[in-house]
Tab-separated table of C-alpha atoms in Angstrom:
chain	number	residue	atom	x	y	z
A	1	MET	CA	0.000	-0.010	0.018
A	2	SER	CA	1.359	3.423	-0.960
A	3	ASP	CA	2.066	5.919	1.771
A	4	ALA	CA	-0.641	8.258	0.362
A	5	LYS	CA	-3.311	5.535	0.350
A	6	ALA	CA	-2.424	4.399	3.828
A	7	LEU	CA	-2.636	7.938	5.071
A	8	ARG	CA	-5.977	8.496	3.416
A	9	GLU	CA	-7.360	5.387	5.197
A	10	ARG	CA	-6.007	6.575	8.543
A	11	ILE	CA	-7.455	10.124	7.973
A	12	LEU	CA	-10.937	8.634	7.071
A	13	GLY	CA	-10.849	6.483	10.189
A	14	LEU	CA	-10.084	9.479	12.374
A	15	VAL	CA	-12.912	11.346	10.704
A	16	SER	CA	-15.289	8.701	12.042
A	17	GLU	CA	-13.942	9.167	15.509
A	18	TYR	CA	-14.098	12.929	15.196
A	19	GLN	CA	-17.773	12.846	14.114
A	20	ALA	CA	-18.714	10.726	17.080
A	21	ALA	CA	-16.794	13.048	19.483
A	22	ASN	CA	-17.968	16.366	17.976
A	23	TRP	CA	-21.574	15.546	17.309
A	24	PRO	CA	-22.671	13.098	20.022
A	25	GLU	CA	-26.306	12.206	20.374
A	26	LYS	CA	-27.968	14.211	23.165
A	27	PRO	CA	-31.333	13.522	24.860
A	28	PHE	CA	-34.000	16.105	24.141
A	29	THR	CA	-34.890	18.437	27.019
A	30	PRO	CA	-38.383	19.903	26.506
A	31	GLY	CA	-38.454	23.770	26.724
A	32	GLN	CA	-34.657	23.966	26.648
A	33	ASP	CA	-33.701	22.315	23.344
A	34	ARG	CA	-35.105	23.706	20.146
A	35	VAL	CA	-37.353	21.708	17.772
A	36	PRO	CA	-36.318	22.955	14.366
A	37	VAL	CA	-38.618	22.923	11.363
A	38	SER	CA	-35.873	21.420	9.244
A	39	GLY	CA	-32.148	20.725	9.277
A	40	LYS	CA	-29.419	18.463	8.063
A	41	VAL	CA	-29.258	14.904	9.399
A	42	PHE	CA	-25.842	13.228	8.853
A	43	ASP	CA	-23.494	10.685	10.185
A	44	ALA	CA	-19.827	9.712	10.047
A	45	GLU	CA	-20.186	8.244	6.562
A	46	ASP	CA	-21.345	11.651	5.203
A	47	VAL	CA	-18.310	13.382	6.761
A	48	GLN	CA	-15.970	10.687	5.439
A	49	TYR	CA	-17.272	11.189	1.919
A	50	LEU	CA	-16.783	14.904	2.225
A	51	VAL	CA	-13.138	14.583	3.472
A	52	ASP	CA	-12.432	11.855	0.851
A	53	ALA	CA	-13.418	14.252	-1.915
A	54	SER	CA	-11.394	17.130	-0.387
A	55	LEU	CA	-8.372	14.879	-0.313
A	56	ASP	CA	-8.569	14.593	-4.134
A	57	PHE	CA	-8.377	18.373	-4.302
A	58	TRP	CA	-10.451	18.207	-7.435
A	59	LEU	CA	-12.388	21.360	-6.695
A	60	THR	CA	-14.888	21.319	-9.525
A	61	THR	CA	-17.287	18.513	-10.472
A	62	GLY	CA	-15.483	15.134	-10.852
A	63	ARG	CA	-15.894	11.540	-9.933
A	64	PHE	CA	-18.441	12.081	-7.185
A	65	GLY	CA	-20.462	14.358	-9.441
A	66	ASP	CA	-20.657	11.706	-12.107
A	67	GLU	CA	-21.680	9.094	-9.544
A	68	PHE	CA	-24.286	11.297	-7.958
A	69	GLU	CA	-25.901	12.204	-11.317
A	70	LYS	CA	-26.109	8.568	-12.281
A	71	LYS	CA	-27.534	7.342	-8.986
A	72	LEU	CA	-30.045	10.273	-8.641
A	73	ALA	CA	-31.444	9.593	-12.085
A	74	GLU	CA	-31.793	5.872	-11.141
A	75	GLU	CA	-33.460	6.783	-7.834
A	76	VAL	CA	-36.032	9.160	-9.395
A	77	GLY	CA	-36.539	7.222	-12.592
A	78	THR	CA	-35.336	9.601	-15.274
A	79	ARG	CA	-32.683	8.944	-17.884
A	80	TYR	CA	-30.601	11.947	-16.878
A	81	ALA	CA	-29.783	14.111	-13.954
A	82	LEU	CA	-27.533	17.233	-14.034
A	83	LEU	CA	-25.990	18.532	-10.860
A	84	VAL	CA	-26.177	22.279	-10.270
A	85	ASN	CA	-25.354	24.623	-7.368
A	86	SER	CA	-28.854	25.055	-5.889
A	87	GLY	CA	-32.496	24.265	-6.404
A	88	SER	CA	-33.121	27.847	-7.526
A	89	SER	CA	-30.433	27.420	-10.183
A	90	ALA	CA	-32.108	24.158	-11.143
A	91	ASN	CA	-35.344	25.961	-11.882
A	92	LEU	CA	-33.501	28.586	-13.887
A	93	VAL	CA	-31.635	25.947	-15.945
A	94	ALA	CA	-34.821	23.883	-16.401
A	95	LEU	CA	-36.872	26.777	-17.845
A	96	ALA	CA	-33.890	28.154	-19.839
A	97	ALA	CA	-33.331	24.735	-21.418
A	98	LEU	CA	-36.776	25.017	-23.042
A	99	THR	CA	-35.797	28.286	-24.746
A	100	SER	CA	-33.097	26.593	-26.777
A	101	HIS	CA	-32.977	26.752	-30.606
A	102	LEU	CA	-32.473	22.941	-30.424
A	103	LEU	CA	-36.190	22.661	-29.748
A	104	LYS	CA	-37.025	24.607	-32.973
A	105	ASP	CA	-40.731	25.654	-33.079
A	106	ARG	CA	-41.489	24.451	-29.552
A	107	ARG	CA	-38.819	26.679	-27.926
A	108	LEU	CA	-40.095	29.103	-25.347
A	109	ARG	CA	-39.654	32.818	-26.164
A	110	PRO	CA	-39.972	36.180	-24.334
A	111	GLY	CA	-43.596	37.175	-24.031
A	112	ASP	CA	-44.853	33.543	-23.764
A	113	GLU	CA	-47.051	32.784	-20.761
A	114	VAL	CA	-46.120	30.179	-18.217
A	115	ILE	CA	-48.795	29.018	-15.708
A	116	SER	CA	-47.913	28.674	-12.028
A	117	VAL	CA	-49.685	29.124	-8.715
A	118	SER	CA	-50.424	32.206	-6.640
A	119	SER	CA	-48.882	30.927	-3.495
A	120	GLY	CA	-45.443	29.350	-3.201
A	121	PHE	CA	-41.687	29.892	-3.128
A	122	PRO	CA	-40.382	32.804	-5.234
A	123	THR	CA	-37.857	30.811	-7.265
A	124	THR	CA	-40.520	28.738	-8.922
A	125	ILE	CA	-41.820	31.747	-10.810
A	126	ASN	CA	-38.642	33.951	-10.864
A	127	PRO	CA	-37.114	32.241	-13.904
A	128	ILE	CA	-40.326	32.951	-15.845
A	129	ILE	CA	-39.750	36.634	-15.194
A	130	GLN	CA	-35.973	36.563	-15.555
A	131	LEU	CA	-36.304	34.940	-19.047
A	132	GLY	CA	-38.811	37.559	-20.210
A	133	MET	CA	-41.926	35.442	-19.966
A	134	ILE	CA	-45.185	36.191	-18.184
A	135	PRO	CA	-46.398	34.227	-15.167
A	136	VAL	CA	-50.039	33.354	-15.136
A	137	LEU	CA	-51.096	32.664	-11.537
A	138	VAL	CA	-53.876	30.211	-10.479
A	139	ASP	CA	-55.188	29.946	-6.993
A	140	VAL	CA	-54.498	26.859	-4.792
A	141	GLU	CA	-56.699	24.541	-2.716
A	142	ILE	CA	-56.778	24.226	1.012
A	143	PRO	CA	-55.815	21.839	2.616
A	144	THR	CA	-53.576	20.302	-0.174
A	145	TYR	CA	-52.053	23.691	-0.879
A	146	ASN	CA	-51.621	22.741	-4.493
A	147	VAL	CA	-53.138	24.169	-7.666
A	148	ASP	CA	-56.962	24.263	-7.871
A	149	VAL	CA	-57.217	22.165	-11.127
A	150	ALA	CA	-60.791	23.236	-11.566
A	151	LYS	CA	-59.508	26.684	-12.419
A	152	LEU	CA	-56.517	25.542	-14.482
A	153	GLU	CA	-57.914	25.158	-17.988
A	154	ALA	CA	-59.583	28.627	-17.919
A	155	ALA	CA	-56.055	30.079	-17.288
A	156	ILE	CA	-54.739	28.799	-20.644
A	157	GLY	CA	-54.694	31.476	-23.298
A	158	PRO	CA	-53.340	31.856	-26.812
A	159	LYS	CA	-49.843	32.713	-25.460
A	160	THR	CA	-49.635	29.899	-22.914
A	161	ARG	CA	-46.751	27.616	-23.638
A	162	ALA	CA	-45.897	25.858	-20.381
A	163	ILE	CA	-46.953	24.936	-16.818
A	164	MET	CA	-44.298	25.265	-14.072
A	165	MET	CA	-45.295	24.582	-10.497
A	166	ALA	CA	-44.121	22.957	-7.352
A	167	HIS	CA	-45.349	19.921	-5.309
A	168	THR	CA	-46.129	21.944	-2.155
A	169	LEU	CA	-44.351	20.817	0.960
A	170	GLY	CA	-43.852	17.374	-0.601
A	171	ASN	CA	-47.536	16.901	-1.505
A	172	PRO	CA	-47.864	16.162	-5.268
A	173	PHE	CA	-50.251	18.348	-7.245
A	174	ASN	CA	-52.890	16.574	-9.427
A	175	LEU	CA	-50.529	15.349	-12.085
A	176	LYS	CA	-53.232	13.380	-13.910
A	177	VAL	CA	-55.218	16.527	-14.740
A	178	VAL	CA	-52.132	18.746	-15.295
A	179	LYS	CA	-50.486	16.252	-17.533
A	180	ALA	CA	-53.654	15.783	-19.575
A	181	LEU	CA	-54.025	19.564	-20.086
A	182	CYS	CA	-50.384	19.798	-21.165
A	183	GLU	CA	-50.935	17.113	-23.766
A	184	LYS	CA	-54.226	18.646	-24.958
A	185	HIS	CA	-52.765	22.149	-25.410
A	186	ASN	CA	-49.191	21.080	-26.364
A	187	LEU	CA	-47.666	22.700	-23.198
A	188	TRP	CA	-44.268	21.976	-21.599
A	189	LEU	CA	-44.556	20.619	-18.028
A	190	ILE	CA	-41.778	21.647	-15.587
A	191	GLU	CA	-42.034	19.983	-12.164
A	192	ASP	CA	-40.498	21.833	-9.205
A	193	ASP	CA	-39.718	18.745	-7.069
A	194	CYS	CA	-37.523	20.650	-4.681
A	195	ASP	CA	-39.741	19.889	-1.650
A	196	ALA	CA	-40.887	16.475	-2.735
A	197	LEU	CA	-38.021	14.078	-3.541
A	198	GLY	CA	-39.414	10.594	-3.273
A	199	ALA	CA	-43.162	11.486	-3.545
A	200	GLU	CA	-45.412	9.402	-5.758
A	201	TYR	CA	-48.535	10.092	-7.720
A	202	GLU	CA	-50.603	7.044	-8.948
A	203	GLY	CA	-47.552	4.901	-8.013
A	204	LYS	CA	-45.155	6.847	-10.193
A	205	ARG	CA	-42.411	9.191	-8.872
A	206	THR	CA	-42.888	12.921	-9.033
A	207	GLY	CA	-40.125	14.330	-11.304
A	208	THR	CA	-40.934	11.882	-14.035
A	209	TRP	CA	-44.264	13.126	-15.143
A	210	GLY	CA	-43.051	16.347	-16.724
A	211	ASP	CA	-40.666	17.205	-19.543
A	212	ILE	CA	-38.133	18.409	-16.990
A	213	ALA	CA	-37.934	18.504	-13.224
A	214	THR	CA	-35.856	20.006	-10.475
A	215	VAL	CA	-34.732	19.173	-6.938
A	216	SER	CA	-32.908	20.996	-4.150
A	217	PHE	CA	-30.235	19.804	-1.647
A	218	TYR	CA	-30.298	22.727	0.715
A	219	PRO	CA	-29.986	21.634	4.351
A	220	ALA	CA	-33.775	21.875	4.795
A	221	HIS	CA	-34.465	19.373	2.069
A	222	HIS	CA	-34.800	15.618	1.914
A	223	ILE	CA	-31.126	15.061	1.463
A	224	THR	CA	-28.435	17.725	1.645
A	225	MET	CA	-25.030	18.682	0.248
A	226	GLY	CA	-25.173	22.150	1.852
A	227	GLU	CA	-26.064	23.981	-1.321
A	228	GLY	CA	-26.897	22.119	-4.499
A	229	GLY	CA	-29.643	21.075	-6.776
A	230	ALA	CA	-30.357	18.995	-9.880
A	231	VAL	CA	-32.231	19.089	-13.139
A	232	MET	CA	-33.764	15.790	-14.273
A	233	MET	CA	-35.087	14.804	-17.622
A	234	SER	CA	-35.355	11.895	-20.042
A	235	GLN	CA	-35.070	13.504	-23.515
A	236	GLY	CA	-31.544	13.734	-24.802
A	237	ILE	CA	-32.062	16.991	-26.600
A	238	ILE	CA	-33.356	18.705	-23.417
A	239	LYS	CA	-30.360	17.312	-21.473
A	240	ARG	CA	-27.985	18.722	-24.035
A	241	SER	CA	-29.629	22.143	-23.863
A	242	ALA	CA	-29.738	22.152	-20.000
A	243	GLU	CA	-26.084	21.145	-19.821
A	244	SER	CA	-25.104	23.940	-22.109
A	245	PHE	CA	-26.970	26.561	-20.111
A	246	ARG	CA	-25.428	25.266	-16.879
A	247	ASP	CA	-21.870	25.231	-18.376
A	248	TRP	CA	-21.406	28.864	-19.704
A	249	GLY	CA	-23.622	28.212	-22.722
A	250	ARG	CA	-20.914	26.315	-24.435
A	251	ASP	CA	-21.643	23.915	-27.313
A	252	CYS	CA	-19.060	21.379	-26.122
A	253	TRP	CA	-20.201	18.613	-23.831
A	254	CYS	CA	-16.833	17.494	-22.521
A	255	PRO	CA	-16.797	17.184	-18.709
A	256	PRO	CA	-14.321	19.321	-16.754
A	257	GLY	CA	-10.768	18.228	-17.231
A	258	HIS	CA	-11.503	16.268	-20.432
A	259	ASP	CA	-10.959	17.155	-24.095
A	260	ASN	CA	-12.224	15.952	-27.461
A	261	THR	CA	-14.812	13.518	-26.324
A	262	CYS	CA	-16.678	14.186	-29.600
A	263	GLY	CA	-13.552	13.138	-31.606
A	264	LYS	CA	-13.652	16.255	-33.788
A	265	ARG	CA	-12.741	19.137	-31.505
A	266	PHE	CA	-11.045	21.075	-34.322
A	267	GLU	CA	-13.408	20.187	-37.081
A	268	TRP	CA	-16.571	22.147	-36.132
A	269	GLN	CA	-18.022	25.165	-38.045
A	270	LEU	CA	-20.780	26.938	-36.209
A	271	GLY	CA	-22.146	30.456	-36.513
A	272	ASP	CA	-19.830	32.857	-38.227
A	273	LEU	CA	-16.746	31.211	-36.663
A	274	PRO	CA	-13.976	29.907	-38.905
A	275	GLN	CA	-13.780	26.171	-39.763
A	276	GLY	CA	-11.979	24.248	-37.096
A	277	TYR	CA	-12.545	26.737	-34.234
A	278	ASP	CA	-11.870	24.953	-30.960
A	279	HIS	CA	-15.102	23.379	-29.938
A	280	LYS	CA	-14.415	23.946	-26.261
A	281	TYR	CA	-14.800	27.690	-26.949
A	282	ILE	CA	-17.865	27.636	-29.160
A	283	TYR	CA	-21.015	28.956	-27.359
A	284	SER	CA	-24.476	28.117	-28.612
A	285	HIS	CA	-26.556	29.558	-25.744
A	286	ILE	CA	-26.473	32.657	-23.465
A	287	GLY	CA	-25.595	30.535	-20.462
A	288	TYR	CA	-24.283	30.664	-16.887
A	289	ASN	CA	-21.789	28.841	-14.699
A	290	LEU	CA	-24.024	26.899	-12.236
A	291	LYS	CA	-22.021	23.844	-11.505
A	292	ALA	CA	-21.449	22.364	-8.093
A	293	THR	CA	-18.264	21.081	-6.480
A	294	ASP	CA	-17.225	17.488	-6.143
A	295	MET	CA	-17.093	17.824	-2.365
A	296	GLN	CA	-20.842	18.770	-2.442
A	297	ALA	CA	-21.522	15.855	-4.742
A	298	ALA	CA	-19.636	13.413	-2.452
A	299	VAL	CA	-21.996	14.361	0.418
A	300	GLY	CA	-24.892	13.806	-1.869
A	301	VAL	CA	-23.752	10.316	-2.783
A	302	SER	CA	-23.577	9.402	0.802
A	303	GLN	CA	-26.892	11.028	1.687
A	304	LEU	CA	-28.661	9.386	-1.194
A	305	LYS	CA	-28.197	6.029	0.446
A	306	LYS	CA	-30.266	7.334	3.418
A	307	LEU	CA	-33.111	8.760	1.435
A	308	PRO	CA	-35.542	5.894	1.910
A	309	GLY	CA	-35.176	6.057	5.655
A	310	PHE	CA	-35.431	9.769	5.695
A	311	ILE	CA	-38.690	9.744	3.671
A	312	GLN	CA	-40.150	7.037	5.987
A	313	ARG	CA	-39.377	9.031	9.065
A	314	ARG	CA	-40.942	12.156	7.551
A	315	ARG	CA	-44.083	10.203	6.855
A	316	GLU	CA	-44.145	8.786	10.390
A	317	ASN	CA	-43.760	12.244	11.955
A	318	PHE	CA	-46.502	13.626	9.675
A	319	ALA	CA	-48.861	10.786	10.605
A	320	PHE	CA	-48.145	11.390	14.326
A	321	LEU	CA	-48.983	15.059	14.131
A	322	LYS	CA	-52.099	14.469	12.041
A	323	GLU	CA	-53.450	11.929	14.463
A	324	ASN	CA	-52.648	13.865	17.593
A	325	LEU	CA	-53.682	17.312	16.343
A	326	LYS	CA	-57.178	16.026	15.224
A	327	GLN	CA	-58.503	17.088	18.574
A	328	PHE	CA	-58.087	20.738	17.600
A	329	GLU	CA	-59.783	20.591	14.206
A	330	GLU	CA	-62.491	22.915	15.477
A	331	PHE	CA	-59.830	25.640	15.268
A	332	LEU	CA	-57.265	24.252	12.874
A	333	ILE	CA	-57.345	23.064	9.312
A	334	LEU	CA	-55.026	20.113	9.015
A	335	PRO	CA	-53.307	19.075	5.780
A	336	GLU	CA	-54.533	16.478	3.361
A	337	ALA	CA	-52.664	14.510	0.784
A	338	THR	CA	-53.745	14.993	-2.855
A	339	PRO	CA	-55.963	12.030	-3.893
A	340	ASN	CA	-53.982	9.141	-5.447
A	341	SER	CA	-50.733	10.392	-4.072
A	342	ASN	CA	-48.137	9.224	-1.508
A	343	PRO	CA	-46.410	12.463	-0.361
A	344	SER	CA	-42.838	12.773	0.685
A	345	TRP	CA	-43.666	15.341	3.287
A	346	PHE	CA	-41.423	18.423	3.655
A	347	GLY	CA	-43.494	20.015	6.436
A	348	PHE	CA	-46.895	19.952	8.196
A	349	PRO	CA	-49.038	22.881	7.052
A	350	ILE	CA	-51.761	24.278	9.344
A	351	THR	CA	-54.353	26.946	8.654
A	352	VAL	CA	-56.057	28.707	11.594
A	353	ARG	CA	-59.778	28.659	10.892
A	354	GLU	CA	-61.792	31.849	10.505
A	355	GLY	CA	-63.402	32.700	13.812
A	356	ALA	CA	-60.903	30.818	15.960
A	357	PRO	CA	-60.283	32.469	19.342
A	358	PHE	CA	-56.685	33.161	18.379
A	359	SER	CA	-54.678	34.319	15.410
A	360	ARG	CA	-51.922	32.527	13.548
A	361	ASN	CA	-49.427	34.998	14.895
A	362	GLU	CA	-50.556	34.331	18.435
A	363	LEU	CA	-50.209	30.531	17.953
A	364	THR	CA	-46.827	30.716	16.217
A	365	GLY	CA	-45.569	33.220	18.815
A	366	HIS	CA	-46.470	30.703	21.545
A	367	LEU	CA	-44.780	27.845	19.762
A	368	GLU	CA	-41.603	29.892	19.094
A	369	SER	CA	-41.541	30.955	22.758
A	370	LYS	CA	-41.498	27.284	23.583
A	371	LYS	CA	-38.573	26.702	21.086
A	372	ILE	CA	-40.643	24.984	18.527
A	373	GLY	CA	-39.758	26.264	15.092
A	374	THR	CA	-42.457	27.536	12.764
A	375	ARG	CA	-42.406	28.869	9.203
A	376	LEU	CA	-45.059	30.665	7.000
A	377	LEU	CA	-46.003	28.958	3.781
A	378	PHE	CA	-43.224	30.709	1.905
A	379	ALA	CA	-44.259	33.909	0.200
A	380	GLY	CA	-48.028	33.736	0.917
A	381	ASN	CA	-49.715	35.526	-1.931
A	382	LEU	CA	-46.776	36.052	-4.165
A	383	MET	CA	-48.161	39.092	-5.950
A	384	ARG	CA	-48.381	40.981	-2.663
A	385	GLN	CA	-44.652	40.699	-2.125
A	386	PRO	CA	-42.739	43.934	-2.822
A	387	ALA	CA	-40.460	42.205	-5.427
A	388	TYR	CA	-43.398	41.793	-7.766
A	389	GLN	CA	-45.053	45.132	-7.580
A	390	ASN	CA	-43.790	46.234	-11.031
A	391	VAL	CA	-43.659	42.860	-12.728
A	392	GLU	CA	-45.956	41.962	-15.631
A	393	TYR	CA	-48.135	39.015	-14.761
A	394	ARG	CA	-51.639	37.717	-15.261
A	395	ILE	CA	-53.970	36.403	-12.513
A	396	ALA	CA	-56.377	33.724	-13.717
A	397	GLY	CA	-59.513	34.437	-11.722
A	398	GLU	CA	-59.628	35.331	-7.999
A	399	THR	CA	-57.097	34.087	-5.508
A	400	PRO	CA	-58.852	33.994	-2.103
A	401	ASN	CA	-56.954	30.952	-0.796
A	402	ALA	CA	-53.685	32.607	-1.483
A	403	ASP	CA	-54.770	35.487	0.839
A	404	ILE	CA	-55.915	32.959	3.453
A	405	ILE	CA	-52.514	31.293	3.325
A	406	MET	CA	-50.885	34.728	3.655
A	407	ASN	CA	-52.824	35.528	6.734
A	408	ARG	CA	-53.633	32.260	8.473
A	409	THR	CA	-51.278	29.430	7.382
A	410	PHE	CA	-47.966	28.222	8.802
A	411	TRP	CA	-46.088	24.981	8.989
A	412	ILE	CA	-44.092	22.945	11.500
A	413	GLY	CA	-41.380	20.337	10.958
A	414	VAL	CA	-41.492	16.722	10.176
A	415	TYR	CA	-37.843	16.239	9.178
A	416	PRO	CA	-35.973	13.111	10.337
A	417	GLY	CA	-34.186	14.921	13.077
A	418	ILE	CA	-37.479	15.200	15.006
A	419	ASN	CA	-37.583	12.261	17.452
A	420	ASP	CA	-40.444	10.876	19.456
A	421	ALA	CA	-39.973	13.105	22.472
A	422	MET	CA	-39.849	16.232	20.303
A	423	ARG	CA	-43.049	15.494	18.472
A	424	GLU	CA	-44.903	14.664	21.691
A	425	TYR	CA	-43.687	17.970	23.096
A	426	MET	CA	-44.981	19.768	20.021
A	427	VAL	CA	-48.513	18.404	20.540
A	428	ASP	CA	-48.314	19.278	24.227
A	429	MET	CA	-47.526	22.863	23.396
A	430	PHE	CA	-50.541	23.158	21.002
A	431	ARG	CA	-52.684	21.630	23.785
A	432	GLU	CA	-51.318	24.159	26.349
A	433	PHE	CA	-51.965	27.141	24.041
A	434	ILE	CA	-55.455	26.161	22.848
A	435	SER	CA	-56.782	25.032	26.232
A	436	ALA	CA	-55.920	28.481	27.684
A	437	ARG	CA	-58.118	30.169	25.094
A	438	VAL	CA	-61.247	28.051	24.930
């Protein structure tokens, strides 16, 4: 064994010892320890993968990136997955990929309309605006918090070319209806799967129904690599376009550190460039640099092994909260899975009923004072946010539920780091608050 290889094994062994010493398991103390809404869950193997990649000192995407893309595509059920530096970047790349000249008459163009929902996370609709298209916003249902499909077809107009929306908090939207409308009207379907990795609709994974899909690996999400995201698709032409937009807009598809994988690097003639111009420096799209590092990918490879267990624990925590908060349904609207779906829950959304003897802010204030983390349902009614005051958009009908969400909805955590003692404490604090007001 070489000295370097032996040293690497020693280092990785010490990493395992360090992880156990630096992050020991601690018992939960109610009222003293915080119950977060989300967070990273990791073990010694994850840290070992990170250190192993750092010892290569290959700082851009490399062997772990290749492995992660292959295994993620296999896990989700798509032909391809492309690693990027965040879920937000994934949404940008996904929509940009559909503007490519490679798609000919079906390419998206400035001024086209893209349907989304009135309540959600900003970076689902931001790429529509950033790429010069017009968001068309449809209201959502409560308690699924997904698009109201009864209002969806009326939102389709002569300029509508795509539907781009998220599976809210891991709960799939009605993919059967949405997919049928896309086929009927020849629309692209972009699935924002950032909160829903592992969810299923009619027995089929989310992320595989649309033309292209996205996922996030921020610490709050189902698996993490710190920052990071991915774009997933099964059509080769879309993969080529997405890869180009991710990688500076270049026409070349060689991975970092490799040359001439096409076998004719100096034989291309594109645009007004001279014959034989180096293909590594030919650009066919107005692109970005949105790649991730191999150290991030290494953590992702390790975390992906744990995904089934993470999803199962999320479902267990959700089921516990649903069962034990039913006693307060006179005052609280509890979440419901979309029919025919098996969610991969990101959070547990709750809406305070109209006429309840307390407000959302009073309830969340109590929970926060007891060290139970809460979050609003992202941006509430997106068009009431200051960022969109001077943005061109179209609202399809009224959006009363988006306003209800803005004023009366919040969510609490179900992530795998919440143990039995934590979730029992959460229910106790709901009981303490509500019993004092009724």
